[in-house]
Amino acid sequence: MPIYHTLGQIPKKRHTVFRKPNGGIYAEELMGHEGFTGTSALLYHTHPPTTVKSVKRLCETAYEADPDRALRHRHFLTAQAKKGGSPTLGRTPLLFNQDIAMLYVEPDQEPEKQDTHFYRNAQADELVYVAKGQGVLQSVFGDLPFGEGDYLVIHRGILHQYRFDPAGDAPKLVVFESRGHVRWPKRYRNEFGQLKEGAPYSERDIRVPQKLTTHDEMGDFRLVVKQYDGLNEMVLDHHPFDVVGWDGYFYPWAFNIRDFEPIVGRVHQPPPVHQTFEGDGFVVCSFCPRPYDFDPNAVPAPYNHSNVDSDEVLYYASSEFMSRKGIEFGSVTHHPDGIPHGPHPGRAEASIGATHTNELAVMMDSFRPLKVAKQAIAIEDPSYHKSWIDQQHAGFNPPTT
Ligand SMILES: [Fe+2]
């Protein structure tokens, strides 16, 4: 994350004595990507972060694929997913490959049901789209408030906890687990890392942790760490959020989808103009409300396309999408490599002459084929692949909850 940020107290020079008021020394920790060479931060702990009292393997989390591999377009209805549970441990896997996994969760928001453990994903960066709900992401880096439409970027290794606002909307989170680092697209940055003029967002749109609270408490504190495709429990002998200060380029951050500045043209612009993030083996794009193409003969709906060398996944964050019928808020469509897809019947015609769209959607394109997770079958619309010819399906309007 190429913006330098600092919170709390830090010594004037790194790796030098930094004394506590009682004369002891704060414990310095480097945390970052790729060992000592990627983006990193230096944190100063009240207690060493290494004082683990016990460890145990909790469970395996390797995702299992739907055995039915018949190539077809798929549609999943997250409105029918289970309600409640932990935002970190209660997720339903939907799609996955070696590079990226997409999961969904509607966690509890009541204060008494919030996670008591601290969570760290050690094998993936997490990109979390907050479709509904608001709260605060707490971490060793401080508090990062979030709300509807936010993308939260939680790099691997960052210990965190969600605190949802019980007065807000019931939370709905779409989680992407990325084996590679989640980052700004390279073409948006200059050689110094700064976002260029013409990029669809700027540094001013990036929100960073703003409030650091130091917890100097001894006791048993439960950490859950995802590593080796499973969950591991560690008990630490002190509160892990005991940092008095930090600085660097590695921390959780937020970007709201409505701060994405759409790029429009005289005729239809291809999906890369909507790109928001890149990872290894995938990209994430934001389809936001915008004026339509302005040539009088333009067809604003996308042309049919064969997405060779990529699978396309869309999460619909509103019930409107220019090229689709029969989708609802929370729908997830998967258009795999190997079959063309395009607008539903009537949608291309309906788009001609239209002046704007209010659609809001998050797209993840993976470069390697995705597998459907077994758990997603329970919320699948099984006839979606016929929806381009099936008039009954074209009027499909499933009940929402
Ligand atoms: Fe597409």
Coordinates of C-alpha atoms and ligand atoms in Angstrom, one line a residue:
M1 CA 0.0 0.0 0.0
P2 CA 2.1 2.9 -1.2
I3 CA 1.0 5.6 1.2
Y4 CA 3.1 6.2 4.3
H5 CA 1.1 6.4 7.5
T6 CA 1.9 6.5 11.2
L7 CA -0.1 6.5 14.4
G8 CA 0.8 6.7 18.1
Q9 CA 4.3 7.1 19.4
I10 CA 7.4 5.8 17.6
P11 CA 11.2 6.4 18.2
K12 CA 13.0 8.9 16.1
K13 CA 15.2 6.2 14.5
R14 CA 14.1 2.7 13.8
H15 CA 15.8 -0.2 15.6
T16 CA 16.9 2.0 18.5
V17 CA 16.0 1.9 22.1
F18 CA 12.4 3.0 22.7
R19 CA 11.7 3.1 26.5
K20 CA 8.4 2.7 28.3
P21 CA 7.6 5.1 31.1
N22 CA 8.6 2.4 33.6
G23 CA 12.1 2.0 32.0
G24 CA 11.4 -1.2 30.0
I25 CA 11.7 -1.4 26.2
Y26 CA 8.9 -1.6 23.8
A27 CA 9.0 -4.7 21.6
E28 CA 9.6 -3.7 17.9
E29 CA 8.0 -5.9 15.2
L30 CA 8.3 -5.7 11.4
M31 CA 5.2 -6.9 9.6
G32 CA 4.9 -6.9 5.8
H33 CA 4.7 -8.6 2.5
E34 CA 7.6 -10.8 1.2
G35 CA 9.7 -10.9 4.3
F36 CA 11.9 -7.8 4.4
T37 CA 11.5 -6.5 0.9
G38 CA 7.8 -5.8 0.3
T39 CA 5.6 -3.1 1.8
S40 CA 6.0 -3.2 5.6
A41 CA 5.3 -1.5 8.9
L42 CA 7.2 -1.3 12.2
L43 CA 5.1 -1.7 15.2
Y44 CA 6.0 -1.1 18.9
H45 CA 4.3 -3.5 21.3
T46 CA 3.9 -3.1 25.1
H47 CA 4.6 -6.9 25.3
P48 CA 6.5 -9.1 22.9
P49 CA 4.0 -10.5 20.3
T50 CA 5.6 -14.0 20.7
T51 CA 4.4 -15.1 24.1
V52 CA 2.1 -18.0 23.0
K53 CA 0.9 -20.2 25.8
S54 CA -0.7 -23.0 23.7
V55 CA -1.4 -24.0 20.2
K56 CA -3.8 -26.5 18.5
R57 CA -5.2 -27.3 15.1
L58 CA -9.0 -26.5 15.1
C59 CA -10.1 -27.7 11.7
E60 CA -9.3 -28.1 8.0
T61 CA -10.8 -25.6 5.6
A62 CA -9.7 -26.8 2.1
Y63 CA -12.6 -26.1 -0.2
E64 CA -14.4 -29.0 -1.8
A65 CA -15.8 -28.7 -5.4
D66 CA -19.2 -29.5 -6.7
P67 CA -18.7 -32.9 -8.4
D68 CA -21.0 -31.9 -11.3
R69 CA -18.4 -30.3 -13.6
A70 CA -20.8 -29.8 -16.6
L71 CA -19.7 -26.6 -18.2
R72 CA -22.5 -24.0 -17.8
H73 CA -23.3 -20.6 -16.6
R74 CA -24.2 -20.5 -12.9
H75 CA -26.2 -18.3 -10.6
F76 CA -26.2 -18.2 -6.8
L77 CA -28.6 -16.4 -4.5
T78 CA -26.8 -15.1 -1.4
A79 CA -30.2 -14.0 -0.1
Q80 CA -30.8 -17.7 0.6
A81 CA -27.5 -18.2 2.4
K82 CA -27.5 -18.9 6.1
K83 CA -27.9 -16.0 8.5
G84 CA -25.7 -15.1 11.5
G85 CA -22.5 -16.5 12.8
S86 CA -18.9 -15.1 12.9
P87 CA -17.7 -12.8 10.2
T88 CA -14.4 -14.7 10.1
L89 CA -15.4 -18.3 10.9
G90 CA -19.0 -18.5 9.5
R91 CA -18.3 -17.9 5.8
T92 CA -19.9 -19.9 3.0
P93 CA -17.4 -20.7 0.2
L94 CA -18.9 -20.1 -3.3
L95 CA -16.1 -20.3 -5.9
F96 CA -12.4 -21.0 -5.7
N97 CA -9.2 -21.9 -7.5
Q98 CA -5.5 -21.8 -6.6
D99 CA -5.4 -18.0 -6.7
I100 CA -8.6 -16.7 -5.3
A101 CA -11.6 -17.8 -3.3
M102 CA -15.0 -16.0 -3.0
L103 CA -17.0 -16.5 0.2
Y104 CA -20.1 -14.9 1.7
V105 CA -21.3 -14.3 5.2
E106 CA -24.1 -12.4 7.0
P107 CA -22.6 -12.1 10.4
D108 CA -24.4 -11.4 13.7
Q109 CA -24.4 -7.7 14.6
E110 CA -25.6 -7.9 18.2
P111 CA -22.8 -6.9 20.7
E112 CA -23.1 -10.1 22.7
K113 CA -22.6 -12.2 19.6
Q114 CA -19.4 -10.5 18.2
D115 CA -16.3 -12.5 17.8
T116 CA -14.3 -13.0 21.1
H117 CA -11.3 -14.3 19.2
F118 CA -8.8 -12.3 17.1
Y119 CA -8.5 -13.4 13.5
R120 CA -5.5 -13.5 11.2
N121 CA -5.3 -15.0 7.7
A122 CA -1.7 -16.0 7.2
Q123 CA -2.2 -17.6 3.8
A124 CA -4.2 -14.9 1.9
D125 CA -4.8 -11.2 1.6
E126 CA -8.5 -10.6 2.2
L127 CA -10.6 -8.1 0.2
V128 CA -13.9 -7.7 1.8
Y129 CA -16.8 -6.0 0.1
V130 CA -19.3 -4.6 2.6
A131 CA -22.6 -4.9 0.7
K132 CA -24.6 -3.9 3.8
G133 CA -23.8 -2.9 7.4
Q134 CA -21.4 -0.7 9.2
G135 CA -18.9 -0.9 12.0
V136 CA -15.3 -0.8 12.9
L137 CA -12.4 -3.0 11.9
Q138 CA -10.1 -3.2 14.8
S139 CA -6.5 -4.3 14.4
V140 CA -3.0 -3.9 15.8
F141 CA -2.9 -0.8 13.5
G142 CA -5.9 0.9 15.2
D143 CA -9.6 1.4 14.3
L144 CA -10.8 1.6 10.7
P145 CA -14.5 2.5 10.5
F146 CA -16.4 1.0 7.6
G147 CA -19.8 1.2 6.0
E148 CA -22.0 0.1 3.1
G149 CA -20.1 0.0 -0.2
D150 CA -16.6 -0.2 1.3
Y151 CA -13.9 -2.5 0.1
L152 CA -11.7 -3.5 3.1
V153 CA -8.2 -4.6 2.2
I154 CA -6.8 -6.7 5.0
H155 CA -3.4 -7.9 4.1
R156 CA -2.2 -11.3 5.2
G157 CA -0.8 -11.4 8.7
I158 CA -2.9 -8.6 10.1
L159 CA -4.7 -9.6 13.3
H160 CA -8.1 -8.1 13.4
Q161 CA -11.7 -8.2 14.8
Y162 CA -14.9 -6.9 13.4
R163 CA -17.3 -4.8 15.5
F164 CA -20.6 -4.2 13.8
D165 CA -23.0 -1.4 14.6
P166 CA -26.1 -3.1 16.1
A167 CA -28.2 -0.1 14.9
G168 CA -27.0 -0.4 11.3
D169 CA -28.3 -2.7 8.5
A170 CA -27.8 -6.4 8.9
P171 CA -24.2 -7.0 7.6
K172 CA -23.6 -8.7 4.3
L173 CA -20.0 -9.4 3.4
V174 CA -18.4 -10.7 0.2
V175 CA -15.0 -12.0 1.0
F176 CA -12.2 -12.6 -1.5
E177 CA -9.2 -14.6 -0.2
S178 CA -6.2 -13.9 -2.5
R179 CA -3.1 -16.0 -2.5
G180 CA -1.2 -13.0 -4.1
H181 CA -1.1 -9.5 -2.8
V182 CA -4.1 -7.3 -3.4
R183 CA -3.0 -4.0 -4.9
W184 CA -3.7 -1.1 -7.1
P185 CA -3.4 -1.9 -10.8
K186 CA 0.1 -1.1 -12.0
R187 CA -1.1 1.0 -14.9
Y188 CA -2.7 3.4 -12.4
R189 CA 0.6 4.1 -10.7
N190 CA 3.7 6.1 -11.8
E191 CA 7.2 4.8 -11.1
F192 CA 7.1 6.2 -7.6
G193 CA 3.8 4.4 -6.7
Q194 CA 1.6 7.6 -6.8
L195 CA -1.7 7.2 -8.5
K196 CA -1.7 8.9 -11.9
E197 CA -4.0 11.6 -13.1
G198 CA -6.6 9.7 -15.1
A199 CA -6.8 6.8 -12.6
P200 CA -10.4 6.2 -11.5
Y201 CA -9.5 7.1 -7.9
S202 CA -6.8 9.0 -5.9
E203 CA -5.0 8.8 -2.6
R204 CA -7.7 11.0 -1.1
D205 CA -10.2 8.2 -1.6
I206 CA -8.1 5.7 0.5
R207 CA -9.1 5.5 4.2
V208 CA -6.6 4.4 6.7
P209 CA -6.7 3.5 10.4
Q210 CA -7.2 6.7 12.4
K211 CA -7.5 5.8 16.1
L212 CA -5.0 3.7 18.0
T213 CA -6.0 2.3 21.4
T214 CA -3.4 0.5 23.4
H215 CA -4.6 -2.4 25.5
D216 CA -2.1 -3.3 28.2
E217 CA -3.9 -6.3 29.7
M218 CA -2.5 -9.7 30.8
G219 CA -4.7 -12.8 30.5
D220 CA -5.6 -15.5 28.1
F221 CA -6.5 -14.1 24.6
R222 CA -7.6 -16.5 21.8
L223 CA -6.1 -16.0 18.4
V224 CA -7.4 -18.0 15.3
V225 CA -4.9 -18.1 12.5
K226 CA -5.7 -19.5 9.1
Q227 CA -2.7 -21.3 7.7
Y228 CA -2.0 -24.6 5.8
D229 CA -5.7 -24.6 4.6
G230 CA -7.0 -24.8 8.2
L231 CA -7.7 -22.9 11.3
N232 CA -5.2 -22.9 14.2
E233 CA -5.8 -21.6 17.7
M234 CA -3.2 -19.9 19.8
V235 CA -3.6 -18.6 23.3
L236 CA -1.5 -15.4 23.9
D237 CA -0.7 -14.3 27.5
H238 CA -1.7 -10.7 26.8
H239 CA -4.1 -8.6 24.8
P240 CA -2.7 -8.6 21.2
F241 CA -3.7 -5.0 20.5
D242 CA -1.0 -3.6 22.8
V243 CA 0.7 -1.4 20.2
V244 CA 1.7 2.2 21.2
G245 CA 2.7 3.3 17.8
W246 CA 3.6 2.2 14.2
D247 CA 4.6 3.5 10.9
G248 CA 5.0 2.3 7.3
Y249 CA 3.1 1.2 4.3
F250 CA 1.5 -2.0 5.5
Y251 CA -1.9 -1.8 7.3
P252 CA -5.6 -2.4 6.6
W253 CA -7.3 0.2 4.5
A254 CA -10.7 1.0 3.0
F255 CA -12.0 2.3 -0.3
N256 CA -15.7 2.9 -1.0
I257 CA -17.1 1.7 -4.3
R258 CA -19.0 5.0 -4.7
D259 CA -15.6 6.8 -4.8
F260 CA -14.7 5.0 -8.0
E261 CA -14.8 7.5 -10.9
P262 CA -16.5 5.7 -13.8
I263 CA -14.9 6.1 -17.3
V264 CA -17.5 6.4 -20.1
G265 CA -17.1 6.7 -23.8
R266 CA -19.0 7.5 -27.0
V267 CA -19.6 3.8 -27.4
H268 CA -19.4 0.8 -25.0
Q269 CA -16.2 0.6 -22.9
P270 CA -14.8 -2.8 -22.0
P271 CA -14.7 -4.1 -18.4
P272 CA -11.0 -3.2 -17.8
V273 CA -12.1 0.5 -17.5
H274 CA -13.9 -0.6 -14.3
Q275 CA -10.8 -2.2 -12.8
T276 CA -10.3 -1.4 -9.1
F277 CA -7.8 -3.9 -7.8
E278 CA -5.4 -6.5 -9.1
G279 CA -4.0 -9.7 -7.5
D280 CA -2.1 -12.6 -8.8
G281 CA -4.4 -14.5 -11.2
F282 CA -7.4 -12.2 -10.9
V283 CA -8.7 -8.6 -11.1
V284 CA -11.6 -6.9 -9.3
C285 CA -13.8 -4.3 -11.1
S286 CA -16.5 -1.9 -9.9
F287 CA -19.6 -1.3 -12.0
C288 CA -21.0 2.0 -10.7
P289 CA -23.8 4.4 -11.5
R290 CA -22.8 6.4 -14.6
P291 CA -24.0 8.1 -17.7
Y292 CA -24.4 5.8 -20.7
D293 CA -22.4 5.9 -23.9
F294 CA -23.3 9.1 -25.7
D295 CA -23.3 8.3 -29.4
P296 CA -27.0 8.3 -30.5
N297 CA -26.5 4.9 -32.1
A298 CA -24.5 3.4 -29.3
V299 CA -25.7 0.1 -27.7
P300 CA -24.9 0.6 -24.1
A301 CA -25.5 -3.0 -23.1
P302 CA -22.3 -5.1 -23.5
Y303 CA -21.9 -7.1 -26.7
N304 CA -21.8 -10.9 -26.4
H305 CA -18.3 -12.0 -25.5
S306 CA -16.2 -15.1 -25.1
N307 CA -14.1 -14.4 -22.1
V308 CA -11.3 -16.7 -23.2
D309 CA -8.6 -17.1 -20.5
S310 CA -10.8 -15.8 -17.7
D311 CA -13.9 -16.7 -15.6
E312 CA -16.2 -13.8 -14.9
V313 CA -18.0 -13.6 -11.5
L314 CA -20.4 -10.7 -10.7
Y315 CA -21.8 -9.9 -7.3
Y316 CA -24.9 -7.7 -7.8
A317 CA -25.0 -5.0 -5.1
S318 CA -28.2 -3.6 -6.5
S319 CA -31.1 -5.3 -8.1
E320 CA -30.5 -3.4 -11.4
F321 CA -28.0 -4.5 -14.0
M322 CA -28.1 -3.3 -17.6
S323 CA -27.6 -6.7 -19.3
R324 CA -29.4 -9.1 -17.0
K325 CA -32.9 -10.2 -16.2
G326 CA -33.8 -12.4 -13.2
I327 CA -31.1 -11.2 -10.9
E328 CA -31.6 -9.7 -7.5
F329 CA -29.6 -7.9 -4.9
G330 CA -27.0 -10.4 -3.7
S331 CA -27.1 -12.5 -6.9
V332 CA -23.8 -14.0 -7.9
T333 CA -23.3 -15.1 -11.5
H334 CA -20.4 -17.2 -12.8
H335 CA -19.7 -17.1 -16.5
P336 CA -16.9 -19.6 -17.1
D337 CA -14.3 -19.7 -19.8
G338 CA -15.5 -21.9 -22.7
I339 CA -18.9 -20.5 -23.4
P340 CA -19.9 -17.0 -24.6
H341 CA -22.3 -14.9 -22.7
G342 CA -24.1 -11.7 -23.4
P343 CA -27.2 -9.6 -22.6
H344 CA -30.4 -11.3 -21.8
P345 CA -33.2 -11.2 -24.4
G346 CA -34.4 -7.6 -24.9
R347 CA -31.7 -6.0 -22.8
A348 CA -29.6 -4.7 -25.7
E349 CA -32.6 -3.2 -27.4
A350 CA -33.8 -1.7 -24.1
S351 CA -30.5 0.0 -23.5
I352 CA -30.5 2.0 -26.8
G353 CA -31.2 5.6 -26.0
A354 CA -31.0 5.2 -22.3
T355 CA -29.0 8.0 -20.7
H356 CA -27.7 6.4 -17.5
T357 CA -27.6 3.3 -15.3
N358 CA -27.8 3.0 -11.5
E359 CA -26.2 -0.5 -11.5
L360 CA -23.8 -1.3 -8.7
A361 CA -21.8 -4.6 -9.0
V362 CA -18.5 -6.1 -8.0
M363 CA -16.8 -8.2 -10.7
M364 CA -14.0 -10.7 -10.1
D365 CA -12.3 -12.1 -13.1
S366 CA -10.0 -15.0 -12.5
F367 CA -7.5 -16.1 -15.1
R368 CA -7.6 -19.8 -14.1
P369 CA -10.9 -21.7 -14.1
L370 CA -12.9 -21.5 -10.9
K371 CA -14.6 -24.4 -9.2
V372 CA -18.0 -24.2 -7.6
A373 CA -17.9 -24.9 -3.8
K374 CA -20.2 -27.7 -2.6
Q375 CA -21.8 -25.3 -0.2
A376 CA -22.9 -23.0 -3.0
I377 CA -25.2 -25.7 -4.6
A378 CA -27.8 -25.2 -1.8
I379 CA -28.3 -21.6 -2.9
E380 CA -28.1 -22.1 -6.7
D381 CA -30.7 -21.1 -9.3
P382 CA -30.3 -24.4 -11.3
S383 CA -31.9 -23.2 -14.6
Y384 CA -29.9 -20.0 -15.0
H385 CA -27.9 -21.5 -17.9
K386 CA -31.1 -21.7 -20.0
S387 CA -32.1 -18.2 -19.1
W388 CA -31.2 -16.7 -22.5
I389 CA -34.0 -18.8 -24.2
D390 CA -36.3 -19.7 -21.4
Q391 CA -39.0 -17.1 -21.1
Q392 CA -40.2 -18.5 -17.8
H393 CA -36.7 -18.0 -16.4
A394 CA -36.4 -14.5 -18.0
G395 CA -39.3 -13.4 -15.7
F396 CA -37.7 -15.2 -12.8
N397 CA -38.0 -13.1 -9.7
P398 CA -37.0 -15.1 -6.6
P399 CA -38.4 -14.1 -3.2
T400 CA -36.0 -11.9 -1.2
T401 CA -35.6 -12.1 2.5
Ligands
FE1 FE -18.9 -10.5 -19.3

